[in-house]
PDB file of C-alpha atoms in Angstrom:
ATOM      1  CA  MET A   1      59.695  34.073 -22.202  1.00 50.00           C
ATOM      2  CA  LYS A   2      57.310  32.067 -24.490  1.00 54.00           C
ATOM      3  CA  LYS A   3      55.207  29.154 -23.105  1.00 57.00           C
ATOM      4  CA  VAL A   4      54.548  26.149 -25.481  1.00 58.00           C
ATOM      5  CA  ILE A   5      51.522  24.671 -24.758  1.00 63.00           C
ATOM      6  CA  ASN A   6      52.179  20.916 -26.190  1.00 67.00           C
ATOM      7  CA  LEU A   7      49.683  19.845 -28.178  1.00 65.00           C
ATOM      8  CA  LYS A   8      49.159  16.055 -25.354  1.00 66.00           C
ATOM      9  CA  ASN A   9      48.702  17.930 -23.078  1.00 65.00           C
ATOM     10  CA  VAL A  10      45.663  19.750 -24.388  1.00 61.00           C
ATOM     11  CA  LEU A  11      44.299  16.512 -25.710  1.00 60.00           C
ATOM     12  CA  PHE A  12      44.914  15.086 -21.888  1.00 62.00           C
ATOM     13  CA  CYS A  13      42.653  17.568 -20.713  1.00 61.00           C
ATOM     14  CA  ALA A  14      40.303  17.683 -23.107  1.00 62.00           C
ATOM     15  CA  LEU A  15      39.701  13.585 -22.333  1.00 59.00           C
ATOM     16  CA  LEU A  16      39.513  14.375 -18.545  1.00 56.00           C
ATOM     17  CA  VAL A  17      37.305  16.875 -18.891  1.00 60.00           C
ATOM     18  CA  LEU A  18      34.952  13.991 -20.688  1.00 56.00           C
ATOM     19  CA  THR A  19      35.422  11.249 -18.720  1.00 59.00           C
ATOM     20  CA  MET A  20      34.332  13.331 -15.629  1.00 55.00           C
ATOM     21  CA  ALA A  21      31.517  14.688 -17.636  1.00 56.00           C
ATOM     22  CA  PHE A  22      30.495  11.659 -18.713  1.00 59.00           C
ATOM     23  CA  ASN A  23      30.666  10.015 -15.390  1.00 57.00           C
ATOM     24  CA  THR A  24      27.939  11.613 -13.207  1.00 51.00           C
ATOM     25  CA  ILE A  25      26.310   9.601 -10.634  1.00 50.00           C
ATOM     26  CA  ASN A  26      22.566   9.885 -10.860  1.00 47.00           C
ATOM     27  CA  VAL A  27      21.792   9.848  -6.390  1.00 44.00           C
ATOM     28  CA  GLN A  28      17.876   9.521  -5.800  1.00 48.00           C
ATOM     29  CA  ALA A  29      16.709   8.014  -2.119  1.00 58.00           C
ATOM     30  CA  ASP A  30      15.028   4.202  -2.307  1.00 74.00           C
ATOM     31  CA  ALA A  31      11.674   3.704  -0.991  1.00 72.00           C
ATOM     32  CA  LEU A  32      13.310   2.178   2.110  1.00 83.00           C
ATOM     33  CA  ASP A  33      15.343   4.830   3.137  1.00 89.00           C
ATOM     34  CA  TYR A  34      12.107   5.924   4.619  1.00 93.00           C
ATOM     35  CA  LEU A  35      12.077   3.519   7.080  1.00 94.00           C
ATOM     36  CA  GLY A  36      10.259   4.823  10.548  1.00 95.00           C
ATOM     37  CA  ASN A  37       9.275   7.906   9.185  1.00 95.00           C
ATOM     38  CA  THR A  38       5.159   8.937  10.027  1.00 95.00           C
ATOM     39  CA  ILE A  39       3.406  10.352   7.497  1.00 95.00           C
ATOM     40  CA  ASP A  40      -0.230  11.416   8.702  1.00 93.00           C
ATOM     41  CA  GLY A  41      -0.173   9.424  11.487  1.00 94.00           C
ATOM     42  CA  SER A  42       0.436   6.663  10.385  1.00 97.00           C
ATOM     43  CA  VAL A  43       4.482   4.835  10.452  1.00 97.00           C
ATOM     44  CA  LEU A  44       6.143   3.635   7.755  1.00 97.00           C
ATOM     45  CA  THR A  45       7.639   0.330   8.506  1.00 97.00           C
ATOM     46  CA  ASN A  46       9.081  -3.127   6.273  1.00 96.00           C
ATOM     47  CA  ASP A  47       6.706  -5.391   8.882  1.00 97.00           C
ATOM     48  CA  THR A  48       4.413  -7.735   7.505  1.00 97.00           C
ATOM     49  CA  GLU A  49       1.064  -6.969   8.291  1.00 98.00           C
ATOM     50  CA  SER A  50      -0.286  -3.832  10.169  1.00 98.00           C
ATOM     51  CA  ILE A  51      -3.185  -3.599  12.153  1.00 98.00           C
ATOM     52  CA  GLY A  52      -4.980  -0.880  12.795  1.00 97.00           C
ATOM     53  CA  ASN A  53      -8.511  -0.402  15.786  1.00 96.00           C
ATOM     54  CA  TYR A  54     -10.918   2.158  16.454  1.00 95.00           C
ATOM     55  CA  GLN A  55     -12.772   0.994  20.390  1.00 88.00           C
ATOM     56  CA  SER A  56     -15.942   3.297  20.819  1.00 81.00           C
ATOM     57  CA  VAL A  57     -15.756   5.545  23.853  1.00 76.00           C
ATOM     58  CA  ALA A  58     -17.672   4.346  27.284  1.00 71.00           C
ATOM     59  CA  ARG A  59     -20.840   6.166  26.182  1.00 73.00           C
ATOM     60  CA  SER A  60     -21.302   4.339  23.002  1.00 85.00           C
ATOM     61  CA  THR A  61     -24.284   2.285  22.431  1.00 93.00           C
ATOM     62  CA  TYR A  62     -24.465   0.962  18.885  1.00 96.00           C
ATOM     63  CA  LEU A  63     -20.797   0.640  17.376  1.00 96.00           C
ATOM     64  CA  HIS A  64     -18.850  -2.026  19.804  1.00 95.00           C
ATOM     65  CA  GLN A  65     -15.307  -1.613  16.806  1.00 96.00           C
ATOM     66  CA  GLY A  66     -13.585  -1.157  14.293  1.00 97.00           C
ATOM     67  CA  PHE A  67     -10.249  -2.973  12.642  1.00 98.00           C
ATOM     68  CA  VAL A  68      -8.421  -2.782   9.651  1.00 98.00           C
ATOM     69  CA  ARG A  69      -5.604  -5.193   8.453  1.00 98.00           C
ATOM     70  CA  ILE A  70      -2.982  -5.249   6.108  1.00 98.00           C
ATOM     71  CA  THR A  71      -0.685  -7.329   5.160  1.00 98.00           C
ATOM     72  CA  ASN A  72       2.299  -8.644   2.983  1.00 98.00           C
ATOM     73  CA  ASN A  73       1.045 -11.440   0.681  1.00 98.00           C
ATOM     74  CA  GLY A  74       4.287 -11.213  -1.206  1.00 97.00           C
ATOM     75  CA  ASN A  75       4.549 -11.175  -5.426  1.00 97.00           C
ATOM     76  CA  GLY A  76       3.070  -7.911  -5.479  1.00 97.00           C
ATOM     77  CA  TYR A  77       0.189  -9.027  -4.152  1.00 98.00           C
ATOM     78  CA  VAL A  78      -1.336  -7.659  -0.054  1.00 98.00           C
ATOM     79  CA  GLY A  79      -4.007  -9.015   1.862  1.00 98.00           C
ATOM     80  CA  ILE A  80      -7.000  -6.923   3.458  1.00 98.00           C
ATOM     81  CA  PHE A  81      -9.151  -7.193   6.320  1.00 98.00           C
ATOM     82  CA  GLY A  82     -12.062  -5.080   7.917  1.00 98.00           C
ATOM     83  CA  GLY A  83     -14.681  -5.588  10.101  1.00 98.00           C
ATOM     84  CA  THR A  84     -17.539  -3.523  11.706  1.00 98.00           C
ATOM     85  CA  GLU A  85     -18.259  -5.099  15.426  1.00 97.00           C
ATOM     86  CA  CYS A  86     -22.003  -3.624  17.052  1.00 97.00           C
ATOM     87  CA  ASN A  87     -23.364  -4.013  20.325  1.00 95.00           C
ATOM     88  CA  VAL A  88     -26.355  -5.014  19.166  1.00 97.00           C
ATOM     89  CA  THR A  89     -28.135  -5.518  15.989  1.00 98.00           C
ATOM     90  CA  CYS A  90     -28.110  -2.460  14.436  1.00 98.00           C
ATOM     91  CA  ASN A  91     -30.795  -1.306  10.772  1.00 98.00           C
ATOM     92  CA  THR A  92     -27.466  -0.416   9.022  1.00 98.00           C
ATOM     93  CA  VAL A  93     -23.870  -1.222   9.469  1.00 98.00           C
ATOM     94  CA  LYS A  94     -21.246  -0.115   7.616  1.00 98.00           C
ATOM     95  CA  LEU A  95     -17.437  -1.157   6.324  1.00 98.00           C
ATOM     96  CA  ASN A  96     -15.247   1.773   3.987  1.00 98.00           C
ATOM     97  CA  ILE A  97     -11.811  -0.179   3.401  1.00 98.00           C
ATOM     98  CA  TYR A  98      -9.661   2.745   1.536  1.00 98.00           C
ATOM     99  CA  LEU A  99      -5.662   1.243   0.209  1.00 98.00           C
ATOM    100  CA  GLU A 100      -3.717   4.145   0.043  1.00 98.00           C
ATOM    101  CA  ARG A 101      -0.079   4.006  -0.692  1.00 97.00           C
ATOM    102  CA  SER A 102       2.926   6.609  -0.718  1.00 97.00           C
ATOM    103  CA  SER A 103       7.122   6.134  -2.542  1.00 94.00           C
ATOM    104  CA  GLY A 104       7.282   6.983   1.259  1.00 93.00           C
ATOM    105  CA  ASP A 105       8.587  10.923   0.806  1.00 91.00           C
ATOM    106  CA  GLY A 106       5.042  12.712   0.412  1.00 88.00           C
ATOM    107  CA  ASN A 107       1.591  12.055   1.791  1.00 94.00           C
ATOM    108  CA  PHE A 108      -0.407   8.972   1.425  1.00 97.00           C
ATOM    109  CA  TYR A 109      -2.485   8.779  -1.953  1.00 96.00           C
ATOM    110  CA  SER A 110      -6.215   6.860  -2.642  1.00 96.00           C
ATOM    111  CA  TYR A 111      -5.249   3.677  -4.224  1.00 97.00           C
ATOM    112  CA  LYS A 112      -8.720   1.788  -3.975  1.00 98.00           C
ATOM    113  CA  LYS A 113     -11.567   1.654  -1.483  1.00 98.00           C
ATOM    114  CA  TRP A 114     -14.248  -0.517  -1.023  1.00 98.00           C
ATOM    115  CA  GLU A 115     -17.460   0.447   0.426  1.00 98.00           C
ATOM    116  CA  ASN A 116     -19.472  -2.752   1.837  1.00 98.00           C
ATOM    117  CA  VAL A 117     -23.232  -2.503   4.228  1.00 98.00           C
ATOM    118  CA  ASP A 118     -25.514  -4.618   5.606  1.00 98.00           C
ATOM    119  CA  TYR A 119     -28.530  -4.527   7.115  1.00 98.00           C
ATOM    120  CA  ASN A 120     -30.763  -5.780  10.037  1.00 98.00           C
ATOM    121  CA  THR A 121     -26.987  -7.260  11.870  1.00 98.00           C
ATOM    122  CA  ASP A 122     -24.922  -7.244  14.793  1.00 98.00           C
ATOM    123  CA  SER A 123     -21.442  -6.840  12.215  1.00 98.00           C
ATOM    124  CA  LEU A 124     -19.974  -6.267   9.156  1.00 98.00           C
ATOM    125  CA  TYR A 125     -16.526  -7.885   7.513  1.00 98.00           C
ATOM    126  CA  MET A 126     -14.531  -8.060   4.479  1.00 98.00           C
ATOM    127  CA  SER A 127     -11.943 -10.032   3.461  1.00 98.00           C
ATOM    128  CA  LYS A 128      -9.627  -9.766  -0.335  1.00 98.00           C
ATOM    129  CA  GLU A 129      -6.465  -9.639  -2.113  1.00 98.00           C
ATOM    130  CA  VAL A 130      -4.973  -7.444  -4.128  1.00 98.00           C
ATOM    131  CA  LYS A 131      -2.524  -6.731  -6.447  1.00 98.00           C
ATOM    132  CA  VAL A 132      -0.209  -3.695  -6.310  1.00 98.00           C
ATOM    133  CA  GLU A 133       2.048  -1.787  -7.578  1.00 97.00           C
ATOM    134  CA  LYS A 134       5.669  -2.423  -5.721  1.00 96.00           C
ATOM    135  CA  GLY A 135       8.025  -0.122  -4.532  1.00 96.00           C
ATOM    136  CA  TYR A 136       5.685   1.601  -2.230  1.00 96.00           C
ATOM    137  CA  TYR A 137       4.318   2.231   0.945  1.00 97.00           C
ATOM    138  CA  TYR A 138       0.518   0.740   1.605  1.00 98.00           C
ATOM    139  CA  ARG A 139      -2.114   1.428   4.490  1.00 98.00           C
ATOM    140  CA  LEU A 140      -5.600   0.608   5.179  1.00 98.00           C
ATOM    141  CA  ARG A 141      -8.440   3.185   6.587  1.00 98.00           C
ATOM    142  CA  GLY A 142     -11.025   2.292   7.575  1.00 98.00           C
ATOM    143  CA  TYR A 143     -14.326   4.457   8.509  1.00 98.00           C
ATOM    144  CA  HIS A 144     -17.114   1.600  10.574  1.00 98.00           C
ATOM    145  CA  SER A 145     -20.869   2.881  11.172  1.00 98.00           C
ATOM    146  CA  CYS A 146     -24.027   1.386  12.893  1.00 97.00           C
ATOM    147  CA  THR A 147     -27.442   3.239  12.612  1.00 98.00           C
ATOM    148  CA  LYS A 148     -30.253   2.355  14.627  1.00 97.00           C
ATOM    149  CA  ASN A 149     -33.666   3.897  15.430  1.00 96.00           C
ATOM    150  CA  GLY A 150     -32.124   6.857  13.523  1.00 96.00           C
ATOM    151  CA  VAL A 151     -29.054   7.094  15.570  1.00 96.00           C
ATOM    152  CA  THR A 152     -25.614   6.650  14.563  1.00 96.00           C
ATOM    153  CA  GLU A 153     -22.380   5.398  15.931  1.00 96.00           C
ATOM    154  CA  ASN A 154     -18.962   5.701  13.598  1.00 96.00           C
ATOM    155  CA  GLY A 155     -15.054   5.920  13.773  1.00 96.00           C
ATOM    156  CA  GLY A 156     -12.420   5.542  12.131  1.00 97.00           C
ATOM    157  CA  SER A 157      -9.097   3.246  12.090  1.00 97.00           C
ATOM    158  CA  ARG A 158      -6.197   3.387  10.225  1.00 98.00           C
ATOM    159  CA  THR A 159      -2.643   1.268   9.733  1.00 98.00           C
ATOM    160  CA  ASN A 160       0.826   1.405   9.804  1.00 98.00           C
ATOM    161  CA  GLY A 161       2.176   1.704   5.838  1.00 98.00           C
ATOM    162  CA  ILE A 162       3.765  -1.621   5.048  1.00 98.00           C
ATOM    163  CA  TYR A 163       6.243  -1.586   2.322  1.00 97.00           C
ATOM    164  CA  ILE A 164       6.145  -3.480  -0.835  1.00 97.00           C
ATOM    165  CA  GLY A 165       8.957  -4.562  -2.239  1.00 93.00           C
TER     166      GLY A 165
END
């Protein structure tokens, strides 16, 4: 017995295949899907600010502490603040701040940096507001250093990542 293929059925099947082919869904992870993950020691958060501290060891003679702070100021702006504090007046005080970003699915990468130095002082601070690209996590790393009579003491600080959307 021969089966006769109905032209209506062939057209219906072809239309169904074409409809399915054009209705594919492209699934991509959103940056907020990574909330709570830890990348290179920084937790990814949706907080409006994060602070990272370096507290010198008990034997430190010159470097007392260092800190960095990042804030979400809204509309794609972040506030950046940092400081290096010494126990005594030092010949050289340094504060380097590194703004880094991550999409959440990989490491933090360098975005901007500021290198500050002052002489014959016991502290050094920096504050600024920076426009950044939305849709990323941003964090700060700080390098803090005090030098007196040829002896240098240094340490590093790091914030968690805050989402700027």
